[in-house]
Amino acid sequence: MKRLLSITLMAFISVNVLAQTDANMGIIPAPVSVTKKSGSFKLDKTVVLVSADAANARVTDLLNAAIVTKAGYALREVKTAGANDRAIVITSAGADKLPAEGYTIDITDKKITITGKDAGLFYAVQSAIQLLPEKKNNQIVVNAATINDYPRFKYRGMHLDVGRHMFPVAFVKKYIDILSQYKLNTFHWHLTEDQGWRIEIKKYPKLTTAGASRNGTIIGHHPGVGTDDEVYKGFYTQNEVKEIVAYAAARFINVIPEIEMPGHASAAIAAYPELSCFPDRDTFVDAKTPWAGSRKGKQVQQQWGVFDDVFVPSENTFKFLENVLDEVLTLFPSKYIHIGGDESPKEYWKESEFCQKLIKQLGIKDEHELQSYFIQRIEKYLNSKGRSIIGWDEILEGGLAPNATVMSWRGTAGGIAAAKQKHDVIMTPNGNGLYFDHKQSESVDEPTNIGGLSNYAKVYSYDPIPAELTADEKKHVIGVQANLWTEYVRTPEKVEYFIFPRIFSLSEIAWSPVERKDIKNFSEERLPLHLAKLDREKTNYWVPAPIGLKDKVMNGQDFSIELKEPVPGAKIYYTFDLTRPSENGNLYKGPIKVVVPQGQKRVLKTIVITPGGRRSVVTETILNNGADLKAK
């Protein structure tokens, strides 16, 4: 019991020290400016919470609820403070002069004044919640300071694929809460896929009675060793969609639905085969997959990948999609509707007599231009309804639709090309860390994932504005987004593991000015605070390696290795005997001193165990003194 108390106390002390010494006062994403002043504000039960504007009642309640959680008591809410009252004041007075979504927080020994309007005030309160340290001696003490803040990009997005695996409404709301707490303002909801159609469309009930159900899911990493033969099904009703959209709007998050076309359409085609170039042709499941083959009839796909059966560009298909979109538009007030456009094979179109005749009839060159025709038809329809389209960067092929916004995912080239054509761009390149389904380390401990490598440091290092663009072209880069594809993410807990802590880095590159980025401050001072919060809340997350292990190979003879826990109160265990470190190994208590003889090496293995019992992957660092590292 004494050991548990000492761990808790150390974690508490560490959190408070970090909160008080950090130049950014613990806030993620880093504000535009933080000017610390002498003195401090003491929050206790005598403080009043002032808000004279009824329009600000919700954010006032949000702050008071956070104070209850942090301090154990609520503040008395009043419209005006007395002459001798110490107060937290929430106001919109003067906020019209602030930048869009901007805010200020001014902290003195007598008062905290939080100023903003609408989204800006909401974000101000989120920052105010973050800067409150843990309670000590029944008080919460906040350094005096002035904070000025506003976003770098107007589009700050996070994506969630529910086509491969879907998640309960309650968890989707939690996901939205996470986005809002870190000043992300767009939720890109990927609702249709080859493996499942997840939104109710009343005009086409078979989209959910047939298209939302698959007869199995592959076992293991693609191509897998077969399927589990378990029916996987589910969809969101229109009432559930409305509930989620309203929940997001209350947190200043715009929900952008994605309805995939013309590819990734197997689920829709399984429900309505006439949408295919070849309605009577059996679904053919990837000839390269040994266990797969021809299946009778059209199928909702049971494995991952890209499939040849795509929408036929017929009048019937366009009418179907227009009817689907009409229902989507009633559910989503978003200016943008995402129509996919990615990974759409052209083989069936090449084989189709109808498609070849249509190419000649339209006077276009090839199937790529046929896809451009397809996208432009949909864009015209959505434009006529007052909406705009976003598509993945493949929509550039064959000619870009006139008013389209491009989401650049296959690297940055698509975004650069679109910006040069004066189209708006959202950067989300998979090679720059923004695909959160990638693994977070090279350790064999990482759970099954799609591949690639993306840790929070890689995300943090990315600048969404390509250097190749001119000043004028850079204005077309309206934002940045990270994506979570769920082929290998079946549970809410695994979603949490894959987004934390990378989403903290995303929020900072989306919000903070480039000159405010500081990876040392981020990783060593602020990140531990936010990981400690996740640990207390029993939210799942990827636990970083010990701070201080920067290189996989360290060269020399005499080593003195100083480590620091990445989560306050965590324990670091290590070994040098090639065994896996655990609680039974060596507990790090101070610098590790090692002398490696000439021509030899030592392998330092470490693991972090947090106060909440979460474990990092095992990391390996080679201490090398002239050994041949290629030799077995």
XYZ file of C-alpha atoms in Angstrom:
632
model
C 0.000 0.000 0.000
C 2.873 2.374 0.875
C 4.480 1.707 -2.523
C 1.207 2.513 -4.302
C 0.876 5.751 -2.340
C 4.446 6.767 -3.174
C 3.868 6.136 -6.896
C 0.671 8.200 -6.793
C 2.422 11.008 -4.915
C 5.348 11.084 -7.362
C 2.950 11.203 -10.303
C 1.050 14.047 -8.639
C 4.237 16.036 -7.965
C 5.503 15.451 -11.514
C 2.231 16.599 -13.091
C 2.162 19.785 -11.012
C 5.812 20.613 -11.713
C 5.273 20.138 -15.456
C 2.122 22.251 -15.419
C 3.805 25.148 -13.620
C 7.142 25.230 -15.488
C 5.956 24.638 -19.071
C 6.138 27.724 -21.285
C 2.813 26.715 -22.869
C 1.151 26.029 -19.499
C 0.295 22.478 -20.518
C -1.932 23.473 -23.440
C -2.158 21.331 -26.588
C -2.152 22.681 -29.249
C 0.375 25.375 -28.339
C -1.246 28.838 -28.310
C -0.053 31.627 -30.582
C 1.407 33.417 -27.553
C 1.728 32.824 -23.823
C 3.154 35.638 -21.711
C 3.719 34.613 -18.113
C 3.489 37.269 -15.395
C 4.338 37.431 -11.712
C 1.731 36.154 -9.297
C -0.892 33.446 -9.503
C -4.620 32.850 -9.290
C -5.812 30.545 -6.522
C -8.927 28.599 -7.374
C -10.949 27.518 -4.356
C -14.594 27.390 -3.243
C -14.777 31.153 -2.711
C -14.230 31.955 -6.413
C -17.320 32.911 -8.415
C -17.972 32.060 -12.063
C -19.241 35.096 -13.951
C -21.188 34.953 -17.211
C -23.684 37.683 -18.073
C -24.513 36.410 -21.573
C -27.151 33.663 -21.781
C -25.646 32.595 -25.121
C -22.534 31.503 -23.230
C -24.362 29.332 -20.720
C -23.265 26.038 -22.285
C -19.546 26.802 -22.219
C -19.912 28.196 -18.705
C -21.436 24.906 -17.605
C -18.660 23.038 -19.436
C -15.992 24.871 -17.448
C -17.817 24.413 -14.156
C -18.217 20.690 -14.811
C -14.460 20.448 -15.428
C -13.796 22.269 -12.153
C -16.029 19.776 -10.344
C -13.963 16.934 -11.824
C -10.646 18.602 -11.014
C -11.393 20.245 -7.664
C -14.366 18.300 -6.318
C -16.697 21.293 -6.093
C -18.666 23.607 -8.398
C -18.272 27.372 -8.455
C -21.210 29.645 -7.714
C -22.421 31.129 -11.014
C -23.339 34.839 -11.039
C -23.981 37.524 -13.658
C -21.714 40.108 -12.024
C -18.924 39.800 -9.479
C -18.761 41.743 -6.244
C -16.016 44.278 -5.625
C -14.034 41.899 -3.461
C -14.816 38.680 -5.317
C -12.127 36.647 -6.953
C -13.681 35.492 -10.202
C -13.466 33.568 -13.437
C -15.207 35.707 -16.047
C -16.497 34.294 -19.319
C -17.291 37.022 -21.826
C -17.784 37.799 -25.501
C -17.197 41.535 -25.037
C -14.669 42.690 -27.614
C -14.489 39.252 -29.232
C -15.559 40.656 -32.610
C -12.063 42.120 -32.919
C -10.423 38.709 -32.559
C -9.460 36.494 -35.518
C -11.916 33.762 -36.549
C -12.076 31.079 -33.825
C -9.663 33.172 -31.748
C -9.702 33.855 -28.019
C -7.781 35.406 -25.142
C -7.262 34.331 -21.535
C -5.945 36.848 -19.021
C -4.924 35.548 -15.602
C -4.154 37.794 -12.605
C -4.161 37.099 -8.889
C -7.763 38.368 -8.683
C -9.361 37.223 -11.905
C -9.265 34.915 -14.907
C -10.930 36.566 -17.903
C -11.818 34.248 -20.767
C -12.826 36.101 -23.948
C -14.156 34.699 -27.192
C -17.231 34.201 -29.286
C -18.913 31.002 -30.487
C -16.158 28.528 -31.475
C -13.484 30.881 -30.151
C -15.032 30.940 -26.683
C -15.470 27.168 -26.757
C -11.780 26.724 -27.556
C -10.862 29.251 -24.866
C -12.672 27.126 -22.293
C -10.941 23.980 -23.586
C -7.599 25.732 -23.047
C -8.682 26.948 -19.613
C -9.555 23.380 -18.630
C -6.145 22.161 -19.789
C -4.156 24.782 -17.897
C -5.708 23.899 -14.527
C -3.141 21.818 -12.623
C -4.019 19.124 -10.122
C -5.417 20.161 -6.738
C -2.893 20.695 -3.927
C -3.847 21.577 -0.330
C -7.448 21.899 -1.509
C -6.420 24.627 -3.978
C -5.663 24.823 -7.672
C -3.003 27.433 -8.410
C -2.625 28.874 -11.915
C 0.311 31.078 -12.959
C -0.604 34.618 -13.967
C -0.358 34.978 -17.734
C -1.890 36.378 -20.892
C -2.761 33.945 -23.679
C -3.634 35.016 -27.211
C -4.663 32.323 -29.640
C -6.236 31.555 -33.014
C -5.861 28.735 -35.586
C -3.368 28.417 -38.414
C -5.807 26.490 -40.669
C -9.560 26.797 -41.020
C -9.913 23.057 -41.795
C -8.601 20.785 -39.025
C -9.836 17.276 -39.614
C -9.920 13.745 -38.297
C -11.382 10.814 -40.209
C -12.995 7.573 -39.081
C -13.734 4.610 -41.345
C -16.837 2.703 -40.219
C -17.157 0.682 -43.436
C -14.686 -2.034 -42.430
C -15.583 -1.945 -38.736
C -18.196 0.267 -37.129
C -18.522 1.597 -33.607
C -21.383 2.367 -31.215
C -23.024 5.795 -31.244
C -21.703 6.429 -27.726
C -18.146 5.877 -28.898
C -18.591 8.065 -31.988
C -19.649 10.815 -29.570
C -16.540 10.178 -27.455
C -14.452 10.441 -30.634
C -16.082 13.797 -31.367
C -15.375 14.940 -27.802
C -11.695 14.126 -28.295
C -11.581 16.155 -31.499
C -13.267 19.146 -29.881
C -10.991 19.113 -26.828
C -7.986 19.516 -29.096
C -9.511 22.166 -31.372
C -10.092 19.953 -34.407
C -13.212 21.152 -36.167
C -14.021 18.538 -38.824
C -15.128 14.925 -38.471
C -14.795 13.064 -41.785
C -17.158 10.099 -41.476
C -16.366 7.348 -44.007
C -19.750 5.639 -44.273
C -19.648 3.320 -47.303
C -17.160 0.703 -48.425
C -16.713 -2.619 -50.226
C -17.090 -4.307 -46.833
C -20.243 -2.566 -45.676
C -22.764 0.217 -46.253
C -23.316 1.940 -42.896
C -26.000 4.604 -43.369
C -29.758 4.087 -43.662
C -31.212 5.250 -47.003
C -34.976 4.886 -46.876
C -35.491 4.868 -50.643
C -33.118 1.908 -50.973
C -33.677 -0.409 -47.982
C -31.504 -3.188 -49.418
C -28.444 -0.978 -48.886
C -28.749 -1.866 -45.212
C -30.620 -5.188 -45.290
C -28.051 -6.631 -47.714
C -25.234 -4.096 -48.148
C -24.550 -3.630 -44.425
C -23.831 -7.320 -43.813
C -20.857 -9.457 -44.837
C -20.557 -13.185 -44.299
C -17.096 -13.137 -42.785
C -13.932 -11.173 -42.204
C -10.415 -12.232 -43.122
C -8.228 -13.716 -40.424
C -4.835 -12.076 -39.992
C -3.097 -9.588 -42.186
C -4.186 -9.307 -45.837
C -4.432 -11.617 -47.736
C -5.128 -13.599 -44.595
C -5.551 -17.323 -44.140
C -9.307 -17.474 -44.725
C -12.300 -15.821 -43.072
C -13.878 -16.296 -39.674
C -17.244 -17.107 -41.349
C -18.981 -14.852 -38.824
C -21.628 -12.458 -40.112
C -20.520 -8.881 -39.479
C -23.277 -6.310 -39.842
C -24.510 -2.951 -38.692
C -25.484 0.530 -39.805
C -26.484 3.897 -38.387
C -30.147 4.821 -38.616
C -31.040 8.266 -39.864
C -32.102 9.222 -36.341
C -28.693 8.138 -35.020
C -26.979 10.158 -37.736
C -29.002 13.237 -36.809
C -28.110 12.710 -33.157
C -24.383 12.499 -33.927
C -24.440 15.508 -36.277
C -26.232 17.608 -33.646
C -23.821 16.437 -30.947
C -20.875 17.469 -33.114
C -22.405 20.844 -34.018
C -22.792 21.678 -30.322
C -19.010 21.224 -30.096
C -18.301 23.307 -33.222
C -17.436 20.271 -35.312
C -18.627 19.930 -38.887
C -19.416 16.356 -39.946
C -18.524 15.556 -43.551
C -20.075 12.323 -44.832
C -18.269 10.219 -47.404
C -20.285 8.212 -49.924
C -17.739 6.329 -52.063
C -17.973 6.406 -55.861
C -17.333 5.110 -58.459
C -15.073 2.555 -56.751
C -15.235 0.863 -53.327
C -18.859 0.149 -54.226
C -19.139 -3.625 -53.665
C -21.633 -3.304 -50.808
C -23.998 -1.115 -52.838
C -23.641 -3.416 -55.866
C -24.333 -6.473 -53.706
C -27.613 -4.820 -52.713
C -28.461 -3.579 -56.233
C -26.513 -5.578 -58.890
C -27.863 -3.408 -61.708
C -25.399 -0.734 -60.553
C -22.582 -2.917 -61.966
C -21.309 -3.057 -65.533
C -21.992 -6.798 -65.338
C -25.027 -7.446 -63.100
C -24.958 -11.207 -63.702
C -21.260 -11.699 -63.145
C -20.274 -13.352 -59.864
C -18.173 -11.351 -57.468
C -14.592 -12.350 -58.006
C -12.461 -12.089 -54.915
C -8.810 -11.235 -55.668
C -7.319 -14.012 -57.756
C -4.024 -13.622 -55.873
C -5.634 -14.733 -52.639
C -5.142 -18.523 -52.368
C -8.215 -19.169 -50.247
C -10.567 -16.953 -52.231
C -12.131 -17.288 -55.635
C -15.472 -17.042 -57.367
C -18.508 -16.507 -55.169
C -22.026 -16.902 -56.491
C -23.791 -13.602 -56.969
C -22.674 -10.174 -55.856
C -20.966 -10.095 -52.460
C -20.200 -7.625 -49.730
C -16.453 -8.156 -49.616
C -14.965 -10.224 -46.796
C -11.359 -9.178 -47.299
C -9.518 -5.897 -47.726
C -8.181 -4.411 -50.912
C -9.390 -2.912 -54.188
C -12.029 -4.621 -56.337
C -12.841 -4.383 -60.039
C -16.625 -4.231 -59.676
C -17.376 -0.492 -59.656
C -20.426 1.620 -60.475
C -21.418 1.654 -64.133
C -21.772 5.305 -65.285
C -25.340 4.825 -66.513
C -28.328 7.117 -66.096
C -29.779 4.553 -63.689
C -26.646 4.750 -61.523
C -26.661 8.538 -61.529
C -30.316 8.586 -60.523
C -29.571 6.111 -57.739
C -26.691 8.246 -56.448
C -28.707 11.455 -56.697
C -31.494 9.860 -54.652
C -28.987 8.624 -52.083
C -27.357 12.035 -51.882
C -30.739 13.739 -51.481
C -31.246 11.804 -48.239
C -27.653 12.421 -47.175
C -28.102 16.170 -47.684
C -31.096 16.238 -45.361
C -28.981 14.657 -42.611
C -25.741 16.621 -43.029
C -25.762 20.434 -43.241
C -22.067 20.396 -44.213
C -21.063 22.551 -47.162
C -18.790 19.676 -48.211
C -19.845 16.197 -49.255
C -16.997 13.722 -49.771
C -17.505 11.501 -52.810
C -14.331 9.397 -52.607
C -13.067 8.917 -56.141
C -10.061 6.875 -55.043
C -8.817 3.432 -56.040
C -11.389 2.899 -58.779
C -10.134 0.214 -61.198
C -10.952 0.672 -64.859
C -10.961 -3.014 -65.953
C -14.738 -3.470 -65.976
C -15.156 -0.170 -67.775
C -12.664 -1.330 -70.404
C -14.583 -4.590 -70.849
C -18.022 -2.974 -70.833
C -19.628 -2.401 -74.234
C -21.816 0.281 -72.642
C -18.819 2.166 -71.225
C -16.880 2.034 -74.473
C -19.868 3.396 -76.388
C -20.267 6.145 -73.775
C -16.622 7.149 -74.147
C -17.117 7.568 -77.906
C -20.450 9.323 -77.434
C -18.909 11.842 -75.015
C -15.905 12.377 -77.255
C -13.469 11.680 -74.462
C -10.145 9.862 -74.594
C -10.238 6.996 -72.116
C -11.542 5.509 -68.877
C -9.720 8.104 -66.773
C -11.654 10.840 -68.516
C -14.789 8.752 -68.038
C -14.158 8.898 -64.290
C -13.728 12.656 -64.582
C -17.101 12.788 -66.375
C -18.594 10.697 -63.549
C -17.221 13.005 -60.834
C -18.264 16.140 -62.704
C -21.830 14.831 -63.061
C -22.016 14.343 -59.313
C -20.379 17.694 -58.635
C -22.898 19.525 -60.820
C -25.727 17.854 -58.964
C -24.334 18.732 -55.543
C -23.506 22.277 -56.664
C -27.142 22.649 -57.730
C -28.090 21.814 -54.144
C -25.704 24.436 -52.758
C -23.015 21.944 -51.745
C -19.412 21.312 -52.797
C -17.474 18.100 -53.254
C -14.260 16.830 -51.743
C -12.498 13.898 -53.379
C -9.293 11.953 -52.871
C -6.479 13.039 -55.192
C -7.381 10.484 -57.894
C -10.097 12.938 -58.994
C -7.256 14.890 -60.626
C -6.889 12.103 -63.193
C -8.666 12.789 -66.449
C -9.348 16.409 -65.500
C -10.441 17.956 -62.216
C -14.086 18.862 -61.586
C -14.444 22.679 -61.707
C -15.182 23.428 -58.039
C -13.744 20.366 -56.327
C -11.580 20.373 -53.217
C -8.797 17.783 -53.306
C -7.744 15.628 -50.372
C -4.104 14.738 -51.065
C -3.383 11.268 -49.661
C -0.887 9.614 -52.048
C 1.881 11.862 -50.837
C 1.874 15.607 -51.430
C 2.019 15.687 -55.244
C -1.769 15.703 -55.675
C -2.150 18.611 -53.292
C 0.597 20.566 -55.009
C -0.948 19.963 -58.450
C -4.430 20.971 -57.255
C -3.178 24.146 -55.534
C -1.343 25.133 -58.713
C -4.681 24.756 -60.521
C -6.166 27.088 -57.873
C -8.252 24.394 -56.208
C -8.551 24.185 -52.450
C -6.526 21.393 -50.879
C -6.582 19.416 -47.653
C -3.277 17.703 -46.946
C -3.452 14.164 -45.585
C -0.428 12.348 -47.084
C -0.031 8.743 -46.004
C 3.763 8.915 -46.070
C 3.996 11.847 -43.662
C 2.501 10.175 -40.628
C -1.143 11.133 -41.161
C -2.440 7.588 -41.622
C -3.115 6.544 -38.065
C -3.674 2.892 -39.024
C 0.111 2.632 -39.467
C 2.216 1.117 -36.685
C 3.775 3.430 -34.106
C 7.096 1.612 -33.715
C 9.148 -1.195 -35.244
C 8.585 -3.386 -32.186
C 7.090 -6.847 -32.644
C 4.743 -5.883 -29.800
C 2.714 -3.609 -32.084
C -0.802 -4.959 -32.713
C -1.837 -6.060 -36.212
C -1.804 -3.034 -38.478
C -1.807 -2.186 -42.157
C 1.934 -1.432 -42.219
C 3.931 1.745 -42.596
C 5.372 3.690 -39.675
C 3.853 6.752 -38.062
C 4.650 7.872 -34.549
C 3.722 11.125 -32.874
C 7.142 12.655 -33.626
C 6.739 11.994 -37.355
C 3.289 13.595 -37.347
C 4.665 16.560 -35.408
C 7.483 17.129 -37.911
C 5.117 17.483 -40.880
C 4.290 20.931 -42.281
C 1.075 20.861 -44.364
C 2.205 23.785 -46.547
C 4.411 22.418 -49.371
C 7.526 24.509 -49.913
C 7.114 24.091 -53.695
C 4.093 26.402 -53.765
C 4.144 30.141 -54.333
C 2.668 32.451 -51.693
C -0.526 32.721 -53.741
C -0.782 28.955 -54.221
C -0.211 28.297 -50.516
C -3.489 30.083 -49.765
C -5.299 27.147 -51.377
C -4.034 24.744 -48.691
C -6.990 25.196 -46.364
C -6.082 22.534 -43.846
C -4.809 19.179 -42.742
C -6.378 15.885 -41.717
C -5.365 12.493 -40.348
C -7.159 9.289 -41.291
C -7.993 6.159 -39.344
C -8.851 3.228 -41.607
C -10.222 0.275 -39.679
C -9.340 -2.931 -41.523
C -7.379 -3.956 -38.423
C -9.219 -1.810 -35.878
C -12.258 -3.662 -34.614
C -12.879 -2.192 -31.144
C -13.159 1.259 -29.559
C -10.157 0.421 -27.377
C -8.014 -0.192 -30.442
C -9.236 3.085 -31.990
C -7.963 4.836 -28.867
C -4.633 3.018 -29.072
C -4.169 4.094 -32.684
C -5.121 7.768 -32.268
C -3.329 8.543 -28.986
C -0.876 10.255 -28.782
C -0.711 11.002 -32.525
C -3.856 13.126 -32.433
C -2.079 15.544 -30.076
C 0.575 16.125 -32.753
C -2.122 16.517 -35.403
C -3.872 19.197 -33.380
C -0.661 21.187 -33.045
C 0.291 21.116 -36.745
C -3.304 22.065 -37.605
C -3.641 24.913 -35.091
C -0.307 26.329 -33.936
C 1.971 28.655 -35.912
C 5.059 26.934 -37.310
C 7.337 29.112 -35.180
C 5.599 27.838 -32.015
C 6.385 24.195 -32.742
C 8.913 22.742 -30.286
C 9.221 18.955 -30.211
C 11.216 18.960 -26.961
C 8.633 21.063 -25.154
C 5.839 19.022 -26.699
C 7.218 15.559 -25.926
C 8.870 16.209 -22.559
C 6.590 18.753 -20.904
C 3.093 18.858 -22.363
C 2.585 15.351 -23.761
C 3.223 13.679 -20.364
C 0.450 15.802 -18.810
C -2.090 14.676 -21.382
C -0.997 11.038 -21.260
C -1.361 11.136 -17.469
C -4.947 12.317 -17.938
C -5.664 9.404 -20.295
C -4.070 7.055 -17.779
C -6.300 8.313 -14.963
C -9.406 8.070 -17.162
C -8.493 4.495 -18.164
C -8.510 5.482 -21.836
C -6.325 3.260 -23.987
C -3.245 4.780 -25.618
C 0.170 3.957 -27.047
C 2.728 4.431 -24.287
C 5.909 6.107 -25.588
C 9.390 4.763 -24.978
C 11.463 6.329 -22.192
C 12.508 9.885 -22.939
C 16.234 9.873 -23.673
C 16.349 6.924 -26.074
C 16.750 8.828 -29.318
C 18.908 6.484 -31.369
C 18.628 2.781 -32.145
C 22.429 2.542 -32.090
C 24.697 4.501 -29.747
C 28.424 4.313 -30.464
C 31.157 4.576 -27.873
C 32.776 2.782 -24.961
C 31.618 4.470 -21.747
C 27.909 5.126 -21.597
C 25.852 7.029 -19.048
C 22.239 6.727 -20.092
C 19.771 9.097 -18.491
C 16.110 8.266 -18.948
C 12.887 9.991 -18.024
C 9.432 8.499 -17.773
C 7.081 9.591 -20.599
C 4.085 9.500 -18.238
C 4.363 11.010 -14.740
C 4.713 8.298 -12.100
C 5.529 5.569 -14.640
C 8.252 2.998 -13.998
C 11.019 2.126 -16.450
C 12.424 -1.405 -16.365
C 15.436 -2.535 -18.369
C 17.652 -5.523 -19.158
C 21.018 -6.164 -20.797
C 20.803 -9.978 -20.929
C 18.566 -10.108 -24.049
C 15.535 -11.091 -21.951
C 12.278 -9.192 -22.083
C 12.128 -6.459 -19.427
C 9.278 -6.548 -16.911
C 8.618 -5.812 -13.259
C 11.091 -8.623 -12.573
C 13.876 -6.773 -14.381
C 16.001 -3.825 -13.328
C 14.065 -0.760 -12.159
C 15.546 2.459 -13.506
C 16.541 4.692 -10.569
C 19.176 6.897 -12.129
C 21.742 7.066 -14.927
C 22.695 3.632 -16.303
C 26.481 3.385 -16.566
C 27.874 0.777 -18.962
C 31.366 0.067 -20.279
C 31.394 -1.895 -23.547
C 34.701 -3.624 -24.455
C 36.236 -2.911 -27.850
C 34.620 -4.939 -30.648
C 31.548 -5.762 -28.568
C 28.020 -4.480 -28.136
C 25.306 -4.528 -25.492
C 21.569 -4.505 -26.108
C 19.558 -2.297 -23.785
C 15.896 -3.316 -23.673
C 13.371 -1.118 -21.900
C 9.682 -1.107 -21.084
C 7.506 1.573 -19.486
C 4.678 0.639 -17.104
C 2.330 3.499 -16.221
C 0.539 4.097 -12.897
C -2.622 2.795 -14.593
C -0.873 -0.428 -15.592
C -0.482 0.320 -19.309
C 2.677 -0.924 -20.966
C 4.819 0.417 -23.736
C 6.212 -1.848 -26.407
C 9.705 -3.160 -25.684
C 12.363 -0.899 -27.167
C 15.893 -1.959 -28.051
C 18.955 0.258 -28.151
C 22.358 -1.099 -29.184
C 25.381 0.236 -27.313
C 28.156 -0.459 -29.797
C 31.902 -0.274 -29.492
C 33.098 -1.292 -32.954
C 31.142 -4.553 -33.263
C 29.949 -5.770 -36.666
C 26.213 -5.161 -36.364
C 25.501 -7.144 -39.541
C 27.077 -10.289 -38.156
C 24.669 -12.836 -36.705
